[in-house]
Short mmCIF file of C-alpha atoms in Angstrom, two decimals:
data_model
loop_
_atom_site.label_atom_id
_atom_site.label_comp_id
_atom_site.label_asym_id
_atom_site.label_seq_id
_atom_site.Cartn_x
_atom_site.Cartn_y
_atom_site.Cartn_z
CA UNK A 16 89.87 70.72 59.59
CA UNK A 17 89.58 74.52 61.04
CA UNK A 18 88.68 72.73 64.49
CA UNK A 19 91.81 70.59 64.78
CA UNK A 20 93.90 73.52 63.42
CA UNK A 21 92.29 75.93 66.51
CA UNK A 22 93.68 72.51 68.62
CA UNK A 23 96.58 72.69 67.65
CA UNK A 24 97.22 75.96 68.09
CA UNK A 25 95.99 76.07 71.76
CA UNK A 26 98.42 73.18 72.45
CA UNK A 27 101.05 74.89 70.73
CA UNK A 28 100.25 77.89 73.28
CA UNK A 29 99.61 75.65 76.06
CA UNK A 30 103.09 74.27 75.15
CA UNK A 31 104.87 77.78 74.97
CA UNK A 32 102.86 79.23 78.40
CA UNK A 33 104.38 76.10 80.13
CA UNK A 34 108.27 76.86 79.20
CA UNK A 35 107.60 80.92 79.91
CA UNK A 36 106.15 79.85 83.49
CA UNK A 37 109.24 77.43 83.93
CA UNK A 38 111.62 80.27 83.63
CA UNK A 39 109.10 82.47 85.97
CA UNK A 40 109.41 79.97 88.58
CA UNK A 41 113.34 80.08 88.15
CA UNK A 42 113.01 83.45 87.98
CA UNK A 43 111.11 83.96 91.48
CA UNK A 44 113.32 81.36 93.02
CA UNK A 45 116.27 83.46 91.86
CA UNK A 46 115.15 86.69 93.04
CA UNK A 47 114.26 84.88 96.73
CA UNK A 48 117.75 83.39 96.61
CA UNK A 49 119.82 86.78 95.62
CA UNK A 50 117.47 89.25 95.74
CA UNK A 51 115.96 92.28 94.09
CA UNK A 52 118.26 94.52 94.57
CA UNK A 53 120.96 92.66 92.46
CA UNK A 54 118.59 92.14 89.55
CA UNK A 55 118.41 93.89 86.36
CA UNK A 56 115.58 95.87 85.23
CA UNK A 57 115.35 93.16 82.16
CA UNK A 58 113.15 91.05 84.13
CA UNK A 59 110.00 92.81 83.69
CA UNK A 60 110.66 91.92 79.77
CA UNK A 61 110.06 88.10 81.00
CA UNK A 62 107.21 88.71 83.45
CA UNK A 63 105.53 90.66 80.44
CA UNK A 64 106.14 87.69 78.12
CA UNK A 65 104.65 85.33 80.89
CA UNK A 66 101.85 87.95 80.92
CA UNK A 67 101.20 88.02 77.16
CA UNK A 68 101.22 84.36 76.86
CA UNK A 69 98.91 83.70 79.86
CA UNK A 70 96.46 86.01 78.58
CA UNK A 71 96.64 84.31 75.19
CA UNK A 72 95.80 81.04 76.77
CA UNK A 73 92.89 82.79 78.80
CA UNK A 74 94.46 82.05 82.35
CA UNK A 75 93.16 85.91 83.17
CA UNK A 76 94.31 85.22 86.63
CA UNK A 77 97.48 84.22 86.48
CA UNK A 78 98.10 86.68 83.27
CA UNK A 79 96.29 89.76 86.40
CA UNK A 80 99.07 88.30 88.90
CA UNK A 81 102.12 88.51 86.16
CA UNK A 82 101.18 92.07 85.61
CA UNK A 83 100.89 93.48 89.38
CA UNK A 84 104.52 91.83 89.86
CA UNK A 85 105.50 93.87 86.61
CA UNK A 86 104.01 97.07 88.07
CA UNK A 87 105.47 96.78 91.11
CA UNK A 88 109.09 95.88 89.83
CA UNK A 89 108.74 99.02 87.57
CA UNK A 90 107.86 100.91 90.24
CA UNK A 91 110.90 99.20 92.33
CA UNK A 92 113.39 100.09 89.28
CA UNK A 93 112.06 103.82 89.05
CA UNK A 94 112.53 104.44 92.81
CA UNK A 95 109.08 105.21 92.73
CA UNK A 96 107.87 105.88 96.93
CA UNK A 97 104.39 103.59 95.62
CA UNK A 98 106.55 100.47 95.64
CA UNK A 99 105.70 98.45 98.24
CA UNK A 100 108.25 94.85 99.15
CA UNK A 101 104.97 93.86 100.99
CA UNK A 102 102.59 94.06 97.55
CA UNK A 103 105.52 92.51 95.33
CA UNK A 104 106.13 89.57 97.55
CA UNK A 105 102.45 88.74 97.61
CA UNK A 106 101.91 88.65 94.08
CA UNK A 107 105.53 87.01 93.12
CA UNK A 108 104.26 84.29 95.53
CA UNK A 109 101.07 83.90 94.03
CA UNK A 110 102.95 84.07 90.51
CA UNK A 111 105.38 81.38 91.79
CA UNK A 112 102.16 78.99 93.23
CA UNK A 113 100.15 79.18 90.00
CA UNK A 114 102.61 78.70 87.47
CA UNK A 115 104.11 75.68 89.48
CA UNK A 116 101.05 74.27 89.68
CA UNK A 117 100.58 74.87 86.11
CA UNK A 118 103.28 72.93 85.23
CA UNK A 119 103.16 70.49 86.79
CA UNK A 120 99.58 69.52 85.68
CA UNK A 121 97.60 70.44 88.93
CA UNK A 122 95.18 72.58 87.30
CA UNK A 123 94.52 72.01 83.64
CA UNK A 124 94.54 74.72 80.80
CA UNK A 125 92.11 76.15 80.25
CA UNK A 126 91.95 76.27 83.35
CA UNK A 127 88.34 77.55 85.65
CA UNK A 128 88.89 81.64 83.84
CA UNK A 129 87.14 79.34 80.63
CA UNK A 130 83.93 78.15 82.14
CA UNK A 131 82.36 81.63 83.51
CA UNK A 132 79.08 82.05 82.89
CA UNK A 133 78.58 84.88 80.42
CA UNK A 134 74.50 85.75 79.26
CA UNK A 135 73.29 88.91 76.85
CA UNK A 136 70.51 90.40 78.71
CA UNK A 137 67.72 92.60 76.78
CA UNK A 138 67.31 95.24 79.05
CA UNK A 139 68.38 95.45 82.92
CA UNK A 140 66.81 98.41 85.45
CA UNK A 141 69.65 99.49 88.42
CA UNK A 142 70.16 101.52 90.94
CA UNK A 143 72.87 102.39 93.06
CA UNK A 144 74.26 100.92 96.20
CA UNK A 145 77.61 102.81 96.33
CA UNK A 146 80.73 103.44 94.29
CA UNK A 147 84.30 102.86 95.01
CA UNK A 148 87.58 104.79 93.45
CA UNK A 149 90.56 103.33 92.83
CA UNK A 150 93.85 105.45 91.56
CA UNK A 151 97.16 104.41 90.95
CA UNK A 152 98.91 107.81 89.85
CA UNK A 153 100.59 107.17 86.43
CA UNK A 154 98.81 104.25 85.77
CA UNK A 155 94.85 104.08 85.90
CA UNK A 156 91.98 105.85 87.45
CA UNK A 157 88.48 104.02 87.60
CA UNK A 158 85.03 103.87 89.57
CA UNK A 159 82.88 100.78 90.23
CA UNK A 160 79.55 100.89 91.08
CA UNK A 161 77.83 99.09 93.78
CA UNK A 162 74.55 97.93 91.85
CA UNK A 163 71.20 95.93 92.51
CA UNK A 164 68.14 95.15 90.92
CA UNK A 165 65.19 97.12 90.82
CA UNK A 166 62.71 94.55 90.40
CA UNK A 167 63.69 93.64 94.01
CA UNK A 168 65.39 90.31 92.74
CA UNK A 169 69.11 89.65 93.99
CA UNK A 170 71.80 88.00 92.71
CA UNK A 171 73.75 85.07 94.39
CA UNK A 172 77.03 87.39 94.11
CA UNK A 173 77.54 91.75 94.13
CA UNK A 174 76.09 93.33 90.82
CA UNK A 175 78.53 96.26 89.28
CA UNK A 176 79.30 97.92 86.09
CA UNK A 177 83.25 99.83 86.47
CA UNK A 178 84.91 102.25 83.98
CA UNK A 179 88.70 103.10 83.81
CA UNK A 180 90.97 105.28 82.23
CA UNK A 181 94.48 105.11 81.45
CA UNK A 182 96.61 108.17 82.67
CA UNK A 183 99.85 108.65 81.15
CA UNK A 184 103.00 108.83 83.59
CA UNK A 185 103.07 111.04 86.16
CA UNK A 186 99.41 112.43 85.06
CA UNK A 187 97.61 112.11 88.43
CA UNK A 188 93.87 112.22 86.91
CA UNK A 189 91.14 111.90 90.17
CA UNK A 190 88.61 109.09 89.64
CA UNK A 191 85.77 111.57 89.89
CA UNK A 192 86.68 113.12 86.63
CA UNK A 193 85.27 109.87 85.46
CA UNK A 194 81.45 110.81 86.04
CA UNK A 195 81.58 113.62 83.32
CA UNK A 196 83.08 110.97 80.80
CA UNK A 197 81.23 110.40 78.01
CA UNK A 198 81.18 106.96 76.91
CA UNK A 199 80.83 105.11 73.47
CA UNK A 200 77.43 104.64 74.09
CA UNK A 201 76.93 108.20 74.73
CA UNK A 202 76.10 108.34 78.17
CA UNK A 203 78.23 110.14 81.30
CA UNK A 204 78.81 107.44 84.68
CA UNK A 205 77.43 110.17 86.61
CA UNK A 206 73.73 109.17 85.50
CA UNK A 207 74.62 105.88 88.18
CA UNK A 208 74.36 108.87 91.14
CA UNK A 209 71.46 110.27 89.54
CA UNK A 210 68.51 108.12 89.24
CA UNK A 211 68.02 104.63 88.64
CA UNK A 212 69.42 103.31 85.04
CA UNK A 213 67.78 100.95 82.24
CA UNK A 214 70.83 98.97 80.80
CA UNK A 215 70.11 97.27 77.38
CA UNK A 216 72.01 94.68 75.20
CA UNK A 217 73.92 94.63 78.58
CA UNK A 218 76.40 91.58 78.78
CA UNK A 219 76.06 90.15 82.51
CA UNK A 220 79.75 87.83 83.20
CA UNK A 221 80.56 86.02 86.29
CA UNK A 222 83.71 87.42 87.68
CA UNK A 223 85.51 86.06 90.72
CA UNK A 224 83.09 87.20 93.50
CA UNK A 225 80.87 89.37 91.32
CA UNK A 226 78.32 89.85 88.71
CA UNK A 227 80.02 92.13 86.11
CA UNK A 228 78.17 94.11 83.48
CA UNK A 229 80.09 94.84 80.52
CA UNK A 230 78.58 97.32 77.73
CA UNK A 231 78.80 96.70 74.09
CA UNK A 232 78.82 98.68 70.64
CA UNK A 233 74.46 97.70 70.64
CA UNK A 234 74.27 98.43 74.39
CA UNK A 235 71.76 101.14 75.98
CA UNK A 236 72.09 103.21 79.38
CA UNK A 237 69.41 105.78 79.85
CA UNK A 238 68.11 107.29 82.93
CA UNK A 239 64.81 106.21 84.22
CA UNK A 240 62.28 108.24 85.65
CA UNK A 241 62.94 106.49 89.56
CA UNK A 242 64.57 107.88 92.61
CA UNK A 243 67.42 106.47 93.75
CA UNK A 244 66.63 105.43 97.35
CA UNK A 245 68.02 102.57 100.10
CA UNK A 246 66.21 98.94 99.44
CA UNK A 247 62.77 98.54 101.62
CA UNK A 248 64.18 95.15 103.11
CA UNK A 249 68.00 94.89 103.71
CA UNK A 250 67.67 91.46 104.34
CA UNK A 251 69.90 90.24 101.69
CA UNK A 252 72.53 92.10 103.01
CA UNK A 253 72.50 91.55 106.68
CA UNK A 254 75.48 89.86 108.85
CA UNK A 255 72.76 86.79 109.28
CA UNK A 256 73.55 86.41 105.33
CA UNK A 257 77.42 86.80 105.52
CA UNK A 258 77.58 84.64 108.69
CA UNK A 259 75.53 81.44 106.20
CA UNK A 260 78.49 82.28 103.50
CA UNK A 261 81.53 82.20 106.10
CA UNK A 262 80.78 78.81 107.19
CA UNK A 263 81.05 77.79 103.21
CA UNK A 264 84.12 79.73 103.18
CA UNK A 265 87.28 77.39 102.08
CA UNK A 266 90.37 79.29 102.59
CA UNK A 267 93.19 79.18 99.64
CA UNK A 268 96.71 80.37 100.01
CA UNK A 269 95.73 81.96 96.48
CA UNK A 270 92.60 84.21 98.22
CA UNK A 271 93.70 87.48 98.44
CA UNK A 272 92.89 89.65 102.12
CA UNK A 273 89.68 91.19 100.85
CA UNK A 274 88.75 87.63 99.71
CA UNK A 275 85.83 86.63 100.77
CA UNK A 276 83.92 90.31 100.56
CA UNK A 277 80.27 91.13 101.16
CA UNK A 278 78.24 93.64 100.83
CA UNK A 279 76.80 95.03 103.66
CA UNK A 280 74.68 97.81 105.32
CA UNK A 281 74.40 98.53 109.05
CA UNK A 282 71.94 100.01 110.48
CA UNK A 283 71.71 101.41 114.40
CA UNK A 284 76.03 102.06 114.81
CA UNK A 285 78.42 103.89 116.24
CA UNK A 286 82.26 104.64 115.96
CA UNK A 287 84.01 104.96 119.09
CA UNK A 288 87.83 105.19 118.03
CA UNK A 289 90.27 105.97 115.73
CA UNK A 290 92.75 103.04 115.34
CA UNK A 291 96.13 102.18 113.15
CA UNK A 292 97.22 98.49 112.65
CA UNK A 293 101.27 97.71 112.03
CA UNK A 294 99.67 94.76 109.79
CA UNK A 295 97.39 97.07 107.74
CA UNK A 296 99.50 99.51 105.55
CA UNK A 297 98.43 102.42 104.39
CA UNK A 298 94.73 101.91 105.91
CA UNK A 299 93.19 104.22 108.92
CA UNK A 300 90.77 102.05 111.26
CA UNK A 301 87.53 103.31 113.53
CA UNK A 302 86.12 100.82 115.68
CA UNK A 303 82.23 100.48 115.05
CA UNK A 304 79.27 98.88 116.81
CA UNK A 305 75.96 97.44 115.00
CA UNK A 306 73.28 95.43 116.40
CA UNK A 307 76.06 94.29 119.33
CA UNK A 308 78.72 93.49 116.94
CA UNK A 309 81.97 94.96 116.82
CA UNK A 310 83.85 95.94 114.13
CA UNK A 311 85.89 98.14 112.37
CA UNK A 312 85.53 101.10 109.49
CA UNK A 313 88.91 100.55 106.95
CA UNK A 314 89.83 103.62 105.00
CA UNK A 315 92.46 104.23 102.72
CA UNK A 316 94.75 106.80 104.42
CA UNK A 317 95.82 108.39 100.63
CA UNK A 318 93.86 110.29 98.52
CA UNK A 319 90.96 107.71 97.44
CA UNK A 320 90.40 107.91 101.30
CA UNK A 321 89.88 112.12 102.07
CA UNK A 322 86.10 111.42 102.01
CA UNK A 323 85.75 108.53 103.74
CA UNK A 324 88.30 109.20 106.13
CA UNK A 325 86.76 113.00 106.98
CA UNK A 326 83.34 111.11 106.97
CA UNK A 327 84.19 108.69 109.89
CA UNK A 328 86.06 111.84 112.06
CA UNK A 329 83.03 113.61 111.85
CA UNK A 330 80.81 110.46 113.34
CA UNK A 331 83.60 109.87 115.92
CA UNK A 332 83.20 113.38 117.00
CA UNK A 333 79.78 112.96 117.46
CA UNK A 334 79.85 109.93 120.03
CA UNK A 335 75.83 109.03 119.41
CA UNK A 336 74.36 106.53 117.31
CA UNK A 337 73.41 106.95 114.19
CA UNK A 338 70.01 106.05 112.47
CA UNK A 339 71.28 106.39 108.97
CA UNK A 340 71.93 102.57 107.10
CA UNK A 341 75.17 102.61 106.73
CA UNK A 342 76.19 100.25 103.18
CA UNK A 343 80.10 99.37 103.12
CA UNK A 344 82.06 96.20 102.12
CA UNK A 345 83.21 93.81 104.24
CA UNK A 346 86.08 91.53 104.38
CA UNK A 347 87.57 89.71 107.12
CA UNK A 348 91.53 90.33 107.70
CA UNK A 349 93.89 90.07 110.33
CA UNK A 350 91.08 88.08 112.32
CA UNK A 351 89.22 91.27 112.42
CA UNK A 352 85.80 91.96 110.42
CA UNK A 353 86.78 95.01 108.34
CA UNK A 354 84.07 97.40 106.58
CA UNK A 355 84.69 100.18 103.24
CA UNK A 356 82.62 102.57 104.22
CA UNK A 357 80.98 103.77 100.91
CA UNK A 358 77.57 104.77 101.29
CA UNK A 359 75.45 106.57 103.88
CA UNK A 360 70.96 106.31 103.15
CA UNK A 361 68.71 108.70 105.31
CA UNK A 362 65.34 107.67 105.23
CA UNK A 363 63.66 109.24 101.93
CA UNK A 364 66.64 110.83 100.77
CA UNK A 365 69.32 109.99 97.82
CA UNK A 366 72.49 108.45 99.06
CA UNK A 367 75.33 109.99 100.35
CA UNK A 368 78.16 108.71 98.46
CA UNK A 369 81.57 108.45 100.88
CA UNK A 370 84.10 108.15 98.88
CA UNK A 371 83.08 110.85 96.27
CA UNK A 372 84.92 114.41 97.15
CA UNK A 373 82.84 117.60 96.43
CA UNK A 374 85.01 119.66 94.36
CA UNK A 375 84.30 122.00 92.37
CA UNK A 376 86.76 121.13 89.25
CA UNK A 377 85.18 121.20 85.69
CA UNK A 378 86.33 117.77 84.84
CA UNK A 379 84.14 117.91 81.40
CA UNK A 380 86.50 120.57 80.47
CA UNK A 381 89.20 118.88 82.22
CA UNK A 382 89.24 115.80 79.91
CA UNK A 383 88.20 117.53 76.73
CA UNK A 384 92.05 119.06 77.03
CA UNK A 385 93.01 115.57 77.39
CA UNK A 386 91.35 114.34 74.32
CA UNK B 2 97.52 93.37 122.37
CA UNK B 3 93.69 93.41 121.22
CA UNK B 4 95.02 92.65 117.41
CA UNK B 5 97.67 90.71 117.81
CA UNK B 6 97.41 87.14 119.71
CA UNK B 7 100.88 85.33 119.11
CA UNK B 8 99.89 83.48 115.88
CA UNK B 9 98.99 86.69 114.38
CA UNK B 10 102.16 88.19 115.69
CA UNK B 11 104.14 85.45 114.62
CA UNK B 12 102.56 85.01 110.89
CA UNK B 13 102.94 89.12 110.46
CA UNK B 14 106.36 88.98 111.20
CA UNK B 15 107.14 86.22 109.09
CA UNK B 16 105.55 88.04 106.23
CA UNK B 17 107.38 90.75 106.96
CA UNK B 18 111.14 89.41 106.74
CA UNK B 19 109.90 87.28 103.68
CA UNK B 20 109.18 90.54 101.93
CA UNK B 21 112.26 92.22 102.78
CA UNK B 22 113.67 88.83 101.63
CA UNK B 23 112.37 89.48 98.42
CA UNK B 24 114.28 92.70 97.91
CA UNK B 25 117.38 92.14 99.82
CA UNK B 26 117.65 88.06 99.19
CA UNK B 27 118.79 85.34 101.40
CA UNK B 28 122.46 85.61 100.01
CA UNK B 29 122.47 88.52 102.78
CA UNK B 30 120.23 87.55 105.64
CA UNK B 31 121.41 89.06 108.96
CA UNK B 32 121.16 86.91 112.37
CA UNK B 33 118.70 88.36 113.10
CA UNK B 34 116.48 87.09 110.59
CA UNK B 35 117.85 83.27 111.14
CA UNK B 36 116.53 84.22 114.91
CA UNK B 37 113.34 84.98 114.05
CA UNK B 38 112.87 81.64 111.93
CA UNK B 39 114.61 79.84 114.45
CA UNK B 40 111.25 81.34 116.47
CA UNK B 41 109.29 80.58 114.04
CA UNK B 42 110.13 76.96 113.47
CA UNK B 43 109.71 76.66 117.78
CA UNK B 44 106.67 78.64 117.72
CA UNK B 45 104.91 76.47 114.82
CA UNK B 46 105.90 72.82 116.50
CA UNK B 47 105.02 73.83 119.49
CA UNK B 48 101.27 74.37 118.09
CA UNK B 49 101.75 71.69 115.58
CA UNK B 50 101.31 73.57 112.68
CA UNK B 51 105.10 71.51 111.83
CA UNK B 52 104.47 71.94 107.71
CA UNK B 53 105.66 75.52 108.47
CA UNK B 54 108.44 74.43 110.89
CA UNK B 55 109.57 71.97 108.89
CA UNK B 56 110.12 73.81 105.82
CA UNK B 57 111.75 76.35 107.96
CA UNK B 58 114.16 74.22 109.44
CA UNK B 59 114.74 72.30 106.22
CA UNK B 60 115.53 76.13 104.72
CA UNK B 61 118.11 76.27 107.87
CA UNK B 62 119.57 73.09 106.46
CA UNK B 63 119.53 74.17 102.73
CA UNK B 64 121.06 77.53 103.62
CA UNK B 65 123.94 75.76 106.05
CA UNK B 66 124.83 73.74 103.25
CA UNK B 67 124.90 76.68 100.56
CA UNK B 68 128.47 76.51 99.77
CA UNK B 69 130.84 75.12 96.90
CA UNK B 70 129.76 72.91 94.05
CA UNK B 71 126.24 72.05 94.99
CA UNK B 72 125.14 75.88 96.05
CA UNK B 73 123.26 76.60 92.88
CA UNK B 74 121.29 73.80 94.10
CA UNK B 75 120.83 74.83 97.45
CA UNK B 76 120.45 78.14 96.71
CA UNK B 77 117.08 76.90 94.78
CA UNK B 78 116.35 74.51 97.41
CA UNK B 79 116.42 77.14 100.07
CA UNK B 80 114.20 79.53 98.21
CA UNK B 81 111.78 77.08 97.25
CA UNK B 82 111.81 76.32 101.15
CA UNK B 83 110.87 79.80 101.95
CA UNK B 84 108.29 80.15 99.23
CA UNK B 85 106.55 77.21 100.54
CA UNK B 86 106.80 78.98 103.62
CA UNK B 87 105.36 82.01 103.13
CA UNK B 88 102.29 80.26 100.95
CA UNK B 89 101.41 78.96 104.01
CA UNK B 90 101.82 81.90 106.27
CA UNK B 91 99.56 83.26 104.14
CA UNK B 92 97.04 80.54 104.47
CA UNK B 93 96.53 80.38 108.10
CA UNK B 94 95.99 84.29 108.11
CA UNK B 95 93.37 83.55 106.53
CA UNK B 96 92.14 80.35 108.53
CA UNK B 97 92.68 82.70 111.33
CA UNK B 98 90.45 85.53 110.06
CA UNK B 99 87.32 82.89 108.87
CA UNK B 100 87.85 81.24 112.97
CA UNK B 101 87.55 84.61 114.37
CA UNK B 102 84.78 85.36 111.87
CA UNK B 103 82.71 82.27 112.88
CA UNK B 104 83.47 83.34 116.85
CA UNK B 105 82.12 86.72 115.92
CA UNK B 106 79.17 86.23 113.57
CA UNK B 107 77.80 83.82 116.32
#
């Protein structure tokens, strides 16, 4: 009886997501046919409805789409100078495509977000590849963390553990302050930068092109007595390896530019301009060699870039090759092969983290005023 | 124009009007917009990618017709034209980008 009742309720939900996405389609169509500018700010209220109720019926990325169209039309209606027409027509497209195709039966609820693999693991030893920040002022700060094995064994997809926290408006928090966050399980993210980590009662989920771990009330992180130095055989993340994946590449009108992405580190390169692209907003290029390849360095010309982009001026200055590996992400856009530069490895010595700015700002204290 | 080959150059362009499209909406598209369409749809046939030029030309038709009793209609049809449009704009960027890869990785 309690089974056909949980049925019934998921239809019922099916049922309501479908009329919520009919009036987002309208909706889009509308906005296309008159435009933005003549709508009223009451619209978010029906792209967060469309969010809620996606989420509810576990389509996570539709319900991640709704919400980026929501952010941006805030931003839109607050004349924020963050809103981008670029980023909202992307995402109302990609709103518009799924929920159409929702509809009209194309891809059944629950839809793929239902069948990820998720596994408990006992205990998990990591170390550090390289971290990324992410800020959107007003909204979130967080770091991920480039991860892999100790044991030397690989996963078919990126390893990484992330944290986040919500900043109120207009509270422009940096994503460092995040490494002298204490979390539940009383540990501080800056451990990751420290040493290698043990991990226990670690949940490991399958997330679009990654390997997520996700801590729980029981979970463990505690530093282990192992330096945190570059992998003895890069093998697993060598061009040979994303050159086997492109050719299984599919392209989707629903994969977004840094879709595919792979891990990478270079070794042997050298950066021998500084570059801007009318197709790549907001993003500073330096064209880079490796092993006769060319390609180039993307960095973030805001703040989340200062590092990186003070990093790759330095190495352009110094017109020589560098030894150093060199791990970054890669993505291919614009018909160019584009690399995140994130972390630099000298030979016997911890990591060099890119993206990470050196100041000097007690962000312990910081966030204890927060609190 | 090293980045730029004229699919590139005609798909980034594209993109770009569609965006402002979003904002501004198709209720006040300028002739020069129409132009770069009418481009478009030329440029497209021409390398017989025709899904793109014929939804642009049947947005052309949709728009021309926009008028009296039936322009809610074609107001929807027009839009759904250009949505259709730009989902596939956005698709061969990306079969673009995995053809260069290949050419590159090889």
């Amino acid at each position: 009886m309690a089974g056909a009742s949980i049925q019934n309720e998921a239809r019922q939900n099916e049922a309501r997501l479908k009329v919520v996405l009919s009036q987002v389609v309208h909706t889009v169509e509308s906005l296309m046919g008159s435009g933005l500018s003549s709508a009223s700010p009451s619209i978010t209220d029906q792209f967060q409805l469309a969010f809620e109720q996606a989420t509810k019926c576990r389509q996570l990325r539709l319900g991640s789409n709704l919400r980026l169209v929501n952010e941006e039309l805030k931003r839109f209606f607050n004349d924020d100078t963050q809103f981008s027409e670029r980023r909202l027509a992307l995402f109302l497209n990609r709103c518009w495509q799924m929920s159409r195709q929702l509809i009209e039966g194309a891809v059944t609820l629950p839809a793929v977000d239902a069948h990820r693999h998720s596994e408990v693991l006992d205990e998990i030893s990591v170390v550090i590849q390289g971290v990324i920040k992410k800020t959107v002022p007003g909204v979130f700060c967080a770091l991920e963390f480039r991860l892999r094995r100790t044991d030397g064994e690989v996963y078919n997809k990126p390893l990484l553990w992330s944290c986040l926290l919500a900043t109120a408006d207009k509270l422009n928090i940096k994503p460092e302050s995040l490494l002298a966050l204490e979390q539940p399980q009383k540990f501080k993210p800056s451990v990751f930068l420290k040493s290698a980590v043990l991990m226990k009662n670690v949940r490991l989920v399958e997330d679009d092109g990654a390997w997520r771990l996700q801590l729980g009330a029981e979970s463990e992180v505690v530093a282990e007595d192992m330096e945190v130095l570059a992998p003895d055989n890069t093998g697993h993340w060598s061009l040979d390896r994303v050159a086997s994946a492109v050719e299984d590449w599919k392209p989707s009108p629903l994969d977004l530019e840094i879709q595919p992405q792979f891990e990478v580190y270079l070794d042997n390169w050298s950066i021998d301009e500084e570059l801007t692209h009318t197709a790549l907003e907001g993003k500073v290029l330096f064209r880079l060699s490796s092993s006769g390849k060319r390609m180039y360095l993307c960095v973030d010309s805001g703040d989340d870039g200062v590092a990186q982009l003070h990093f790759c001026r330095q190495r352009l200055a110094r017109k020589r090759p560098s030894r150093e590996l060199l791990f970054g992400l890669l993505h291919y856009e614009q018909g160019i092969t584009l690399i995140q530069p994130l972390t630099l490895w000298k030979r016997g010595q911890p990591p060099g983290h890119l993206m990470i700015t050196d100041d000097k700002t007690d962000y312990a204290a910081l966030l204890k005023i927060l609190k | 124009m090293e980045f730029e080959p004229p699919l590139l150059l005609t798909v980034n362009t594209l993109r770009s009007v569609l965006s402002h499209l979003c904002v501004r909406g198709i209720q006040h598209m300028g002739e020069a917009d129409l132009n770069t369409l009418r481009e478009a749809a030329a440029f497209f046939r021409r390398c017989n990618a025709d899904y793109c030029a014929d939804h642009i030309e049947q947005f052309l038709a949709a728009r021309a017709s926009d008028s009296g009793a039936t322009s809610v209609d074609s107001a929807q049809v027009a839009a759904r034209h250009l949505l259709e449009l730009q989902s596939r704009v956005l698709l061969l960027e990306r079969l673009y980008s995995r053809q260069r890869a290949l050419e590159q990785l090889s």
